[in-house]
């Protein structure tokens, strides 16, 4: 390079737009740095070069962060990994699992199959080539009877009855003769005990919820009568089969197929004779608030009930012009905080999704003296639609004359300050939790009908789902609190947010609610939490399914990972973003579907292949020792017992407690007896 005479000291210009050379200084700019004669680029290539360098710098920073994260993961102590204790194969692709009682039900690509939970033996199946089951719910009715409701990929809801190793199709709930009037089922749900079934249907312009009452007692009698008739006709069938065996020697090879065909025919005939469910309620989304349709205040007062509960606010005397004027004043006052010119905000969106739960008798729903309720049968449902602030409660035991086909008024309305995003009911049906759009969670006590506590998560945490966590501090009944203070129970629940963070929320009557961050937003996208489910049989433990297929067992008391449940080396977790699993609470096992690694990258699989279901038995020796707490059965509920029986149980427990104290302190007890005898003698002398 030649040597130039410099007019200014050597300095490197900052890579910013304000330091770019101007037209009058362009001739003398190269004298500041001799290298600029080669490196200087004209616009817009100079800006492109700067942006490319910025992209490379950011990519290097991300690579360094990931490498540091990997090194930190290597230094951490990895939890123990436990292999499955058993497995079984199912023919076809398994889409869903359900465990009920002593049976396991698997939704397949070609129908529905039932297996025995003891030896994983296939009991029976309902096969249909055109129906692929994608969701299934089961409820144990006792005496080896179960009721099932399954949803296929075409949007049909199938109601089944399982009785003594036989599966009967009762009815397709949304089946219609006219295809143009067909509605698609979006969600199905069964109540605890199998007394009611809920189906969310969606039409071309609207969505609605249908609640059915299931005649489970009639089904049991009808199946017993049918099995007795089949047993009486069995000798004649066997005699006819033996007479035909001498004529056709090849009958033995076809006997299994013919027997299966006869079983399907008898099953379909018996299923047609079973009593059909009764449509109890048809709940539609509440209408948007509009102007008054009444001509006088007297007409509005005539539509109002006794006024003991809040309503949806449709019976008022506010005109449309007044609502428009109020809306204009509101927008002009807060125009800096509102988005103007948005046409999507002005349009009314019809609710298309809802979340509903079956509510057991309590003080949340007011029931008159003429309505009789049973302790183990749901008394109502709670419904909240998408984009709504109101939680609507409906009674299931109302008289038939009060039901309306088109407009069904809720029996109670709970308004919230923000939009309700999700809700949950505890396993003991004593608590109801509502999560709103402003990251607040409200826990209600079903027995007392009052809020237990309100907790707010950190700002920006949009709650995706909430789950109640069973623990000794949240018993089924308020009168049996292990902590010794029945008036201040404590409830714990999990809140899974959209960003993948997991929070543990604790609420109590004292007003002290705290939040613990179990898992933050992960830096590695593969560690994002997809699904969380608590273990009902173990206190303070939960299962966490990550996007990379990791299944972790976490202890919420110590905030540590207990162990990892892994599949065999040649298998991976099938569809880890939406894992197919089920918890068998009776046998204390986890059912998890696995997938072979050579088929994990395939776009589509043949429908006649086999699916592997792995079993993790928590009672086995390796897994039983990892739990920090022993298995404890929750105390029995006393909320539905009469007061005299409650007092008898309380006095009996008190007496046992005093006897334990007397055995621990025999000397104190004898001294108290002597002191009482001395006082009695002095009273006699006086």
Coordinates of N, CA and C in Angstrom, one line a residue, residues 97-286:
X97 N -56.4 -44.3 24.7 CA -56.4 -45.3 25.7 C -57.4 -44.9 26.8
X98 N -58.0 -45.8 27.5 CA -58.8 -45.6 28.7 C -58.8 -46.8 29.5
X99 N -58.6 -46.6 30.8 CA -58.6 -47.7 31.8 C -59.8 -47.5 32.8
X100 N -60.5 -48.5 33.0 CA -61.7 -48.5 33.8 C -61.9 -49.8 34.5
X101 N -61.7 -49.9 35.8 CA -61.9 -51.1 36.6 C -60.8 -52.1 36.2
X102 N -61.3 -53.3 35.8 CA -60.4 -54.4 35.5 C -60.2 -54.5 34.0
X103 N -60.5 -53.5 33.2 CA -60.4 -53.6 31.8 C -59.6 -52.4 31.2
X104 N -59.1 -52.6 30.0 CA -58.4 -51.5 29.3 C -59.0 -51.4 27.9
X105 N -59.4 -50.2 27.5 CA -60.1 -50.0 26.2 C -59.1 -49.2 25.3
X106 N -59.0 -49.6 24.1 CA -58.1 -49.0 23.1 C -58.9 -48.6 21.9
X107 N -58.8 -47.3 21.5 CA -59.4 -46.8 20.3 C -58.4 -47.0 19.2
X108 N -58.8 -47.8 18.2 CA -58.0 -48.2 17.1 C -58.4 -47.5 15.8
X109 N -57.6 -47.7 14.7 CA -57.9 -47.1 13.4 C -59.0 -47.9 12.8
X110 N -59.4 -49.0 13.3 CA -60.5 -49.8 12.7 C -61.6 -50.1 13.7
X111 N -61.7 -49.4 14.8 CA -62.8 -49.6 15.8 C -62.3 -49.5 17.2
X112 N -62.8 -50.4 18.1 CA -62.6 -50.3 19.5 C -62.3 -51.7 20.0
X113 N -61.4 -51.9 20.9 CA -61.0 -53.2 21.5 C -60.9 -53.1 23.0
X114 N -61.3 -54.2 23.7 CA -61.2 -54.3 25.1 C -60.2 -55.3 25.5
X115 N -59.4 -55.0 26.5 CA -58.4 -56.0 27.0 C -58.6 -56.1 28.5
X116 N -58.1 -57.2 29.0 CA -58.1 -57.5 30.5 C -56.9 -56.8 31.1
X117 N -57.1 -56.1 32.2 CA -56.0 -55.4 32.9 C -55.1 -56.4 33.6
X118 N -55.6 -57.6 33.9 CA -54.7 -58.5 34.7 C -53.6 -59.2 33.8
X119 N -54.0 -59.7 32.7 CA -53.1 -60.4 31.8 C -52.9 -59.8 30.4
X120 N -53.6 -58.6 30.2 CA -53.5 -57.9 28.9 C -54.0 -58.8 27.8
X121 N -55.0 -59.6 28.0 CA -55.6 -60.5 27.0 C -56.8 -59.7 26.3
X122 N -56.8 -59.9 25.0 CA -57.9 -59.3 24.3 C -59.2 -60.0 24.6
X123 N -60.2 -59.2 25.0 CA -61.5 -59.8 25.5 C -62.5 -59.7 24.3
X124 N -62.7 -58.6 23.7 CA -63.7 -58.5 22.6 C -63.3 -57.2 21.9
X125 N -64.0 -57.0 20.8 CA -63.7 -55.8 19.9 C -65.0 -55.4 19.1
X126 N -65.0 -54.2 18.8 CA -66.0 -53.7 17.8 C -65.3 -53.1 16.7
X127 N -65.4 -53.8 15.5 CA -64.6 -53.4 14.4 C -65.5 -52.8 13.3
X128 N -65.0 -51.7 12.8 CA -65.6 -51.0 11.7 C -64.6 -50.3 10.8
X129 N -64.5 -50.7 9.6 CA -63.4 -50.2 8.7 C -63.5 -48.7 8.4
X130 N -64.7 -48.2 8.5 CA -64.9 -46.8 8.2 C -64.8 -45.8 9.3
X131 N -64.7 -46.3 10.5 CA -64.6 -45.5 11.7 C -63.3 -45.6 12.4
X132 N -62.6 -44.5 12.6 CA -61.3 -44.5 13.3 C -61.6 -43.8 14.6
X133 N -61.5 -44.5 15.7 CA -61.7 -43.9 17.1 C -60.5 -43.0 17.4
X134 N -60.8 -41.7 17.8 CA -59.7 -40.8 18.1 C -59.8 -40.3 19.6
X135 N -60.9 -40.6 20.3 CA -61.1 -40.2 21.7 C -62.0 -41.2 22.3
X136 N -61.8 -41.5 23.6 CA -62.6 -42.5 24.3 C -62.6 -42.1 25.8
X137 N -63.8 -42.2 26.4 CA -64.0 -42.1 27.8 C -64.8 -43.3 28.4
X138 N -64.4 -43.8 29.6 CA -65.0 -44.9 30.2 C -65.3 -44.7 31.6
X139 N -66.4 -45.3 32.1 CA -66.8 -45.1 33.5 C -67.2 -46.5 34.0
X140 N -66.7 -46.8 35.2 CA -67.0 -48.1 35.8 C -68.4 -48.1 36.5
X141 N -69.3 -49.0 36.2 CA -70.6 -49.1 36.7 C -70.7 -50.2 37.8
X142 N -69.6 -50.9 38.1 CA -69.7 -52.0 39.0 C -70.1 -53.3 38.4
X143 N -69.8 -54.4 39.0 CA -70.2 -55.7 38.6 C -69.6 -56.0 37.2
X144 N -68.4 -55.5 36.9 CA -67.7 -55.7 35.6 C -68.5 -55.1 34.5
X145 N -69.3 -54.1 34.7 CA -70.0 -53.4 33.7 C -69.4 -52.0 33.5
X146 N -69.3 -51.5 32.3 CA -68.8 -50.2 32.0 C -69.6 -49.5 30.9
X147 N -69.6 -48.2 30.9 CA -70.2 -47.4 29.9 C -69.1 -46.6 29.2
X148 N -69.1 -46.6 27.9 CA -68.1 -45.9 27.1 C -68.7 -45.0 26.1
X149 N -68.0 -43.9 25.8 CA -68.4 -43.0 24.8 C -67.2 -42.7 24.0
X150 N -67.3 -42.9 22.7 CA -66.1 -42.8 21.8 C -66.4 -41.8 20.7
X151 N -65.4 -41.1 20.2 CA -65.5 -40.1 19.2 C -64.6 -40.5 18.0
X152 N -65.1 -40.6 16.8 CA -64.3 -41.0 15.7 C -63.9 -39.8 14.9
X153 N -63.1 -40.0 13.9 CA -62.5 -38.9 13.1 C -63.5 -38.2 12.2
X154 N -64.7 -38.9 11.9 CA -65.7 -38.3 11.1 C -66.7 -37.4 12.0
X155 N -66.5 -37.3 13.3 CA -67.3 -36.5 14.2 C -68.5 -37.2 14.7
X156 N -68.6 -38.5 14.7 CA -69.7 -39.3 15.3 C -69.4 -39.7 16.7
X157 N -70.4 -39.6 17.6 CA -70.2 -40.0 19.0 C -71.0 -41.3 19.2
X158 N -70.2 -42.4 19.5 CA -70.7 -43.7 19.7 C -70.8 -44.0 21.2
X159 N -72.0 -44.5 21.6 CA -72.2 -44.9 23.0 C -72.2 -46.4 23.1
X160 N -71.3 -47.0 23.9 CA -71.2 -48.4 24.1 C -71.5 -48.8 25.5
X161 N -71.9 -50.1 25.7 CA -72.1 -50.7 27.0 C -71.3 -52.0 27.0
X162 N -70.4 -52.1 28.0 CA -69.6 -53.3 28.1 C -70.1 -54.1 29.3
X163 N -70.4 -55.4 29.0 CA -71.0 -56.2 30.1 C -70.4 -57.6 29.9
X164 N -69.6 -58.0 30.9 CA -69.2 -59.4 31.0 C -68.6 -59.9 29.7
X165 N -67.5 -59.2 29.3 CA -66.7 -59.6 28.1 C -67.5 -59.5 26.8
X166 N -68.5 -58.6 26.8 CA -69.2 -58.3 25.6 C -69.4 -56.8 25.4
X167 N -69.2 -56.3 24.2 CA -69.3 -54.9 23.9 C -70.5 -54.6 23.0
X168 N -71.4 -53.8 23.4 CA -72.6 -53.5 22.7 C -72.7 -52.0 22.3
X169 N -73.0 -51.8 21.1 CA -73.2 -50.4 20.6 C -74.7 -50.0 20.8
X170 N -74.8 -49.0 21.7 CA -76.2 -48.6 22.1 C -76.8 -47.7 21.0
X171 N -76.0 -46.6 20.7 CA -76.5 -45.6 19.8 C -75.4 -44.7 19.3
X172 N -75.6 -44.2 18.1 CA -74.7 -43.1 17.7 C -75.5 -41.8 18.0
X173 N -75.0 -41.0 18.9 CA -75.8 -39.9 19.4 C -76.1 -38.8 18.4
X174 N -75.3 -38.5 17.5 CA -75.5 -37.5 16.5 C -75.8 -38.0 15.1
X175 N -76.4 -39.2 15.0 CA -76.7 -39.8 13.7 C -78.1 -39.3 13.3
X176 N -78.2 -38.8 12.1 CA -79.4 -38.3 11.5 C -79.6 -38.9 10.1
X177 N -80.9 -39.0 9.7 CA -81.2 -39.5 8.4 C -80.8 -38.6 7.2
X178 N -81.0 -37.3 7.4 CA -80.7 -36.3 6.4 C -79.3 -35.8 6.6
X179 N -78.4 -36.1 5.7 CA -77.0 -35.7 5.8 C -76.8 -34.2 5.9
X180 N -77.7 -33.4 5.2 CA -77.6 -32.0 5.2 C -77.8 -31.4 6.6
X181 N -78.5 -32.1 7.5 CA -78.8 -31.7 8.9 C -77.8 -32.3 9.9
X182 N -76.8 -32.9 9.4 CA -75.8 -33.6 10.3 C -75.0 -32.6 11.0
X183 N -74.7 -32.9 12.3 CA -73.8 -32.0 13.1 C -72.6 -32.8 13.5
X184 N -71.5 -32.1 13.7 CA -70.2 -32.8 14.0 C -70.0 -32.7 15.5
X185 N -69.5 -33.8 16.1 CA -69.2 -33.8 17.5 C -67.8 -33.4 17.7
X186 N -67.6 -32.4 18.6 CA -66.2 -31.9 18.9 C -65.6 -32.5 20.2
X187 N -66.5 -32.8 21.1 CA -66.0 -33.2 22.4 C -67.0 -34.1 23.1
X188 N -66.6 -35.1 23.9 CA -67.5 -36.0 24.6 C -67.0 -36.1 26.0
X189 N -67.9 -36.3 27.0 CA -67.5 -36.4 28.4 C -68.5 -37.3 29.1
X190 N -68.0 -38.1 30.1 CA -68.9 -38.9 30.9 C -68.8 -38.4 32.4
X191 N -69.9 -38.5 33.1 CA -69.8 -38.2 34.5 C -69.3 -39.3 35.3
X192 N -68.8 -39.0 36.5 CA -68.3 -40.1 37.4 C -69.5 -40.9 37.9
X193 N -69.4 -42.2 37.6 CA -70.5 -43.1 37.9 C -71.3 -43.5 36.6
X194 N -71.1 -42.8 35.5 CA -71.8 -43.1 34.3 C -73.3 -42.8 34.3
X195 N -73.7 -41.8 35.0 CA -75.1 -41.5 35.0 C -75.5 -40.5 33.9
X196 N -74.5 -39.7 33.4 CA -74.8 -38.7 32.4 C -73.7 -38.7 31.4
X197 N -74.0 -38.2 30.2 CA -73.0 -38.1 29.1 C -73.2 -36.7 28.5
X198 N -72.1 -36.0 28.2 CA -72.2 -34.7 27.5 C -71.5 -34.8 26.2
X199 N -72.2 -34.1 25.2 CA -71.7 -34.1 23.8 C -71.7 -32.7 23.3
X200 N -70.6 -32.2 22.8 CA -70.5 -30.8 22.2 C -70.7 -31.0 20.7
X201 N -71.7 -30.5 20.1 CA -72.0 -30.6 18.7 C -71.8 -29.2 18.0
X202 N -71.5 -29.3 16.8 CA -71.2 -28.1 16.0 C -71.9 -28.2 14.6
X203 N -72.8 -27.3 14.3 CA -73.4 -27.2 13.0 C -72.7 -26.3 12.1
X204 N -73.5 -25.9 11.1 CA -72.9 -25.0 10.1 C -72.8 -23.6 10.6
X205 N -73.7 -23.2 11.5 CA -73.7 -21.8 11.9 C -73.6 -21.6 13.4
X206 N -73.8 -22.7 14.2 CA -73.8 -22.5 15.6 C -73.3 -23.8 16.3
X207 N -73.0 -23.8 17.6 CA -72.6 -24.9 18.4 C -73.5 -25.0 19.6
X208 N -73.7 -26.2 20.1 CA -74.6 -26.4 21.3 C -74.1 -27.6 22.0
X209 N -74.5 -27.8 23.3 CA -74.2 -28.8 24.2 C -75.4 -29.6 24.5
X210 N -75.3 -31.0 24.4 CA -76.4 -31.9 24.7 C -76.0 -32.8 25.9
X211 N -76.9 -32.9 26.9 CA -76.7 -33.7 28.0 C -77.7 -34.9 28.0
X212 N -77.2 -36.1 28.1 CA -78.0 -37.3 28.1 C -78.0 -38.0 29.4
X213 N -79.2 -38.5 29.8 CA -79.3 -39.4 31.0 C -79.2 -40.8 30.5
X214 N -78.3 -41.6 31.1 CA -78.0 -43.0 30.7 C -78.8 -43.9 31.5
X215 N -79.6 -44.8 31.0 CA -80.4 -45.8 31.8 C -79.5 -47.0 32.1
X216 N -78.5 -46.9 32.9 CA -77.6 -48.0 33.2 C -78.2 -49.1 33.9
X217 N -79.2 -48.8 34.8 CA -79.9 -49.9 35.5 C -80.7 -50.8 34.5
X218 N -81.4 -50.1 33.5 CA -82.1 -50.9 32.5 C -81.2 -51.7 31.7
X219 N -80.0 -51.2 31.4 CA -79.1 -52.0 30.5 C -78.6 -53.2 31.3
X220 N -78.4 -53.2 32.6 CA -78.0 -54.4 33.3 C -79.1 -55.4 33.3
X221 N -80.4 -55.0 33.5 CA -81.5 -56.0 33.5 C -81.6 -56.6 32.1
X222 N -81.5 -55.8 31.1 CA -81.7 -56.3 29.7 C -80.6 -57.2 29.3
X223 N -79.4 -56.9 29.6 CA -78.3 -57.8 29.3 C -78.4 -59.2 30.1
X224 N -78.8 -59.1 31.3 CA -79.0 -60.4 32.1 C -80.1 -61.2 31.5
X225 N -81.2 -60.6 31.0 CA -82.3 -61.4 30.4 C -81.8 -62.0 29.1
X226 N -81.0 -61.2 28.3 CA -80.6 -61.7 27.0 C -79.5 -62.8 27.2
X227 N -78.7 -62.7 28.2 CA -77.7 -63.7 28.4 C -78.4 -65.0 28.9
X228 N -79.5 -64.9 29.7 CA -80.2 -66.1 30.1 C -80.9 -66.8 28.9
X229 N -81.4 -66.0 28.0 CA -82.0 -66.6 26.8 C -81.0 -67.3 26.0
X230 N -79.8 -66.6 25.9 CA -78.7 -67.2 25.0 C -78.2 -68.5 25.7
X231 N -78.1 -68.6 27.0 CA -77.7 -69.8 27.7 C -78.7 -70.9 27.5
X232 N -80.0 -70.6 27.5 CA -81.0 -71.6 27.3 C -81.0 -72.2 25.9
X233 N -80.6 -71.3 24.9 CA -80.6 -71.8 23.5 C -79.2 -72.4 23.1
X234 N -78.2 -72.4 24.0 CA -76.9 -72.9 23.7 C -76.9 -74.4 23.4
X235 N -77.6 -75.3 24.1 CA -77.5 -76.7 23.8 C -78.0 -77.0 22.4
X236 N -79.1 -76.3 22.0 CA -79.6 -76.6 20.6 C -78.6 -76.1 19.6
X237 N -77.9 -75.1 19.8 CA -76.9 -74.6 18.8 C -75.8 -75.6 18.8
X238 N -75.3 -76.1 19.9 CA -74.2 -77.0 19.9 C -74.6 -78.3 19.2
X239 N -75.8 -78.8 19.4 CA -76.3 -80.1 18.8 C -76.3 -79.9 17.2
X240 N -76.8 -78.7 16.8 CA -76.8 -78.5 15.4 C -75.4 -78.4 14.8
X241 N -74.5 -77.8 15.5 CA -73.1 -77.7 15.0 C -72.4 -79.1 14.9
X242 N -72.7 -80.0 15.9 CA -72.1 -81.3 15.9 C -72.7 -82.1 14.7
X243 N -74.0 -81.9 14.4 CA -74.6 -82.7 13.3 C -74.0 -82.2 12.0
X244 N -73.6 -81.0 11.8 CA -73.0 -80.5 10.6 C -71.5 -80.8 10.5
X245 N -70.9 -81.2 11.6 CA -69.4 -81.4 11.6 C -69.1 -82.6 10.7
X246 N -69.9 -83.7 10.7 CA -69.6 -84.9 9.9 C -69.8 -84.6 8.4
X247 N -70.5 -83.6 8.0 CA -70.7 -83.3 6.6 C -69.6 -82.5 6.0
X248 N -69.1 -81.6 6.8 CA -68.1 -80.6 6.3 C -66.8 -80.7 7.2
X249 N -65.7 -81.3 6.7 CA -64.5 -81.4 7.5 C -63.8 -80.1 7.6
X250 N -64.0 -79.2 6.7 CA -63.3 -78.0 6.7 C -64.0 -76.9 7.6
X251 N -65.0 -77.4 8.4 CA -65.7 -76.5 9.2 C -64.8 -76.0 10.4
X252 N -63.8 -76.8 10.8 CA -63.0 -76.4 11.9 C -62.1 -75.2 11.6
X253 N -61.7 -75.1 10.3 CA -60.9 -73.9 10.0 C -61.7 -72.6 9.9
X254 N -63.0 -72.8 9.6 CA -63.9 -71.6 9.5 C -64.7 -71.3 10.8
X255 N -64.5 -72.2 11.8 CA -65.4 -72.1 13.0 C -65.2 -70.8 13.7
X256 N -63.9 -70.4 13.8 CA -63.6 -69.1 14.5 C -64.2 -67.9 13.8
X257 N -64.1 -67.9 12.5 CA -64.7 -66.8 11.7 C -66.2 -66.8 11.8
X258 N -66.9 -68.0 11.7 CA -68.3 -68.0 11.8 C -68.8 -67.7 13.2
X259 N -68.1 -68.1 14.2 CA -68.4 -67.8 15.6 C -68.3 -66.3 15.9
X260 N -67.3 -65.7 15.3 CA -67.1 -64.2 15.4 C -68.3 -63.5 14.7
X261 N -68.7 -64.0 13.5 CA -69.8 -63.4 12.8 C -71.1 -63.5 13.6
X262 N -71.3 -64.7 14.2 CA -72.6 -64.9 15.0 C -72.5 -64.0 16.2
X263 N -71.3 -63.8 16.8 CA -71.3 -62.9 17.9 C -71.6 -61.5 17.6
X264 N -71.1 -61.1 16.4 CA -71.3 -59.7 16.0 C -72.8 -59.5 15.7
X265 N -73.4 -60.5 15.1 CA -74.9 -60.4 14.7 C -75.7 -60.4 16.0
X266 N -75.4 -61.2 17.0 CA -76.1 -61.2 18.2 C -75.9 -59.9 19.0
X267 N -74.6 -59.4 18.9 CA -74.3 -58.2 19.6 C -75.1 -57.0 19.0
X268 N -75.2 -57.0 17.7 CA -75.9 -55.9 17.0 C -77.4 -56.0 17.3
X269 N -78.0 -57.2 17.4 CA -79.4 -57.3 17.7 C -79.7 -56.9 19.1
X270 N -78.8 -57.4 20.1 CA -78.9 -57.0 21.5 C -78.8 -55.5 21.7
X271 N -77.8 -54.9 21.0 CA -77.6 -53.5 21.1 C -78.8 -52.7 20.7
X272 N -79.5 -53.3 19.7 CA -80.7 -52.6 19.2 C -81.8 -52.6 20.2
X273 N -81.8 -53.6 21.1 CA -82.9 -53.8 22.1 C -82.6 -53.1 23.4
X274 N -81.4 -52.6 23.5 CA -81.1 -51.8 24.8 C -81.8 -50.5 24.8
X275 N -82.1 -50.1 26.0 CA -82.8 -48.8 26.1 C -81.9 -47.6 25.7
X276 N -82.6 -46.7 25.0 CA -81.8 -45.6 24.5 C -81.7 -44.5 25.5
X277 N -80.6 -43.7 25.5 CA -80.4 -42.6 26.4 C -81.5 -41.5 26.2
X278 N -81.8 -40.7 27.2 CA -82.8 -39.7 27.1 C -82.1 -38.3 27.1
X279 N -82.5 -37.5 26.1 CA -81.9 -36.2 26.0 C -82.5 -35.3 27.1
X280 N -81.6 -34.8 28.0 CA -82.0 -34.1 29.2 C -82.0 -32.6 29.0
X281 N -80.9 -32.1 28.5 CA -80.7 -30.7 28.3 C -80.0 -30.4 26.9
X282 N -80.3 -29.3 26.4 CA -79.7 -28.8 25.2 C -79.3 -27.3 25.4
X283 N -78.0 -27.1 25.7 CA -77.5 -25.8 26.1 C -76.9 -25.1 24.9
X284 N -77.3 -23.9 24.6 CA -76.8 -23.1 23.5 C -76.0 -21.9 24.1
X285 N -75.1 -21.4 23.3 CA -74.3 -20.2 23.8 C -75.3 -19.0 24.1
X286 N -74.9 -18.3 25.1 CA -75.8 -17.1 25.4 C -75.8 -16.1 24.3

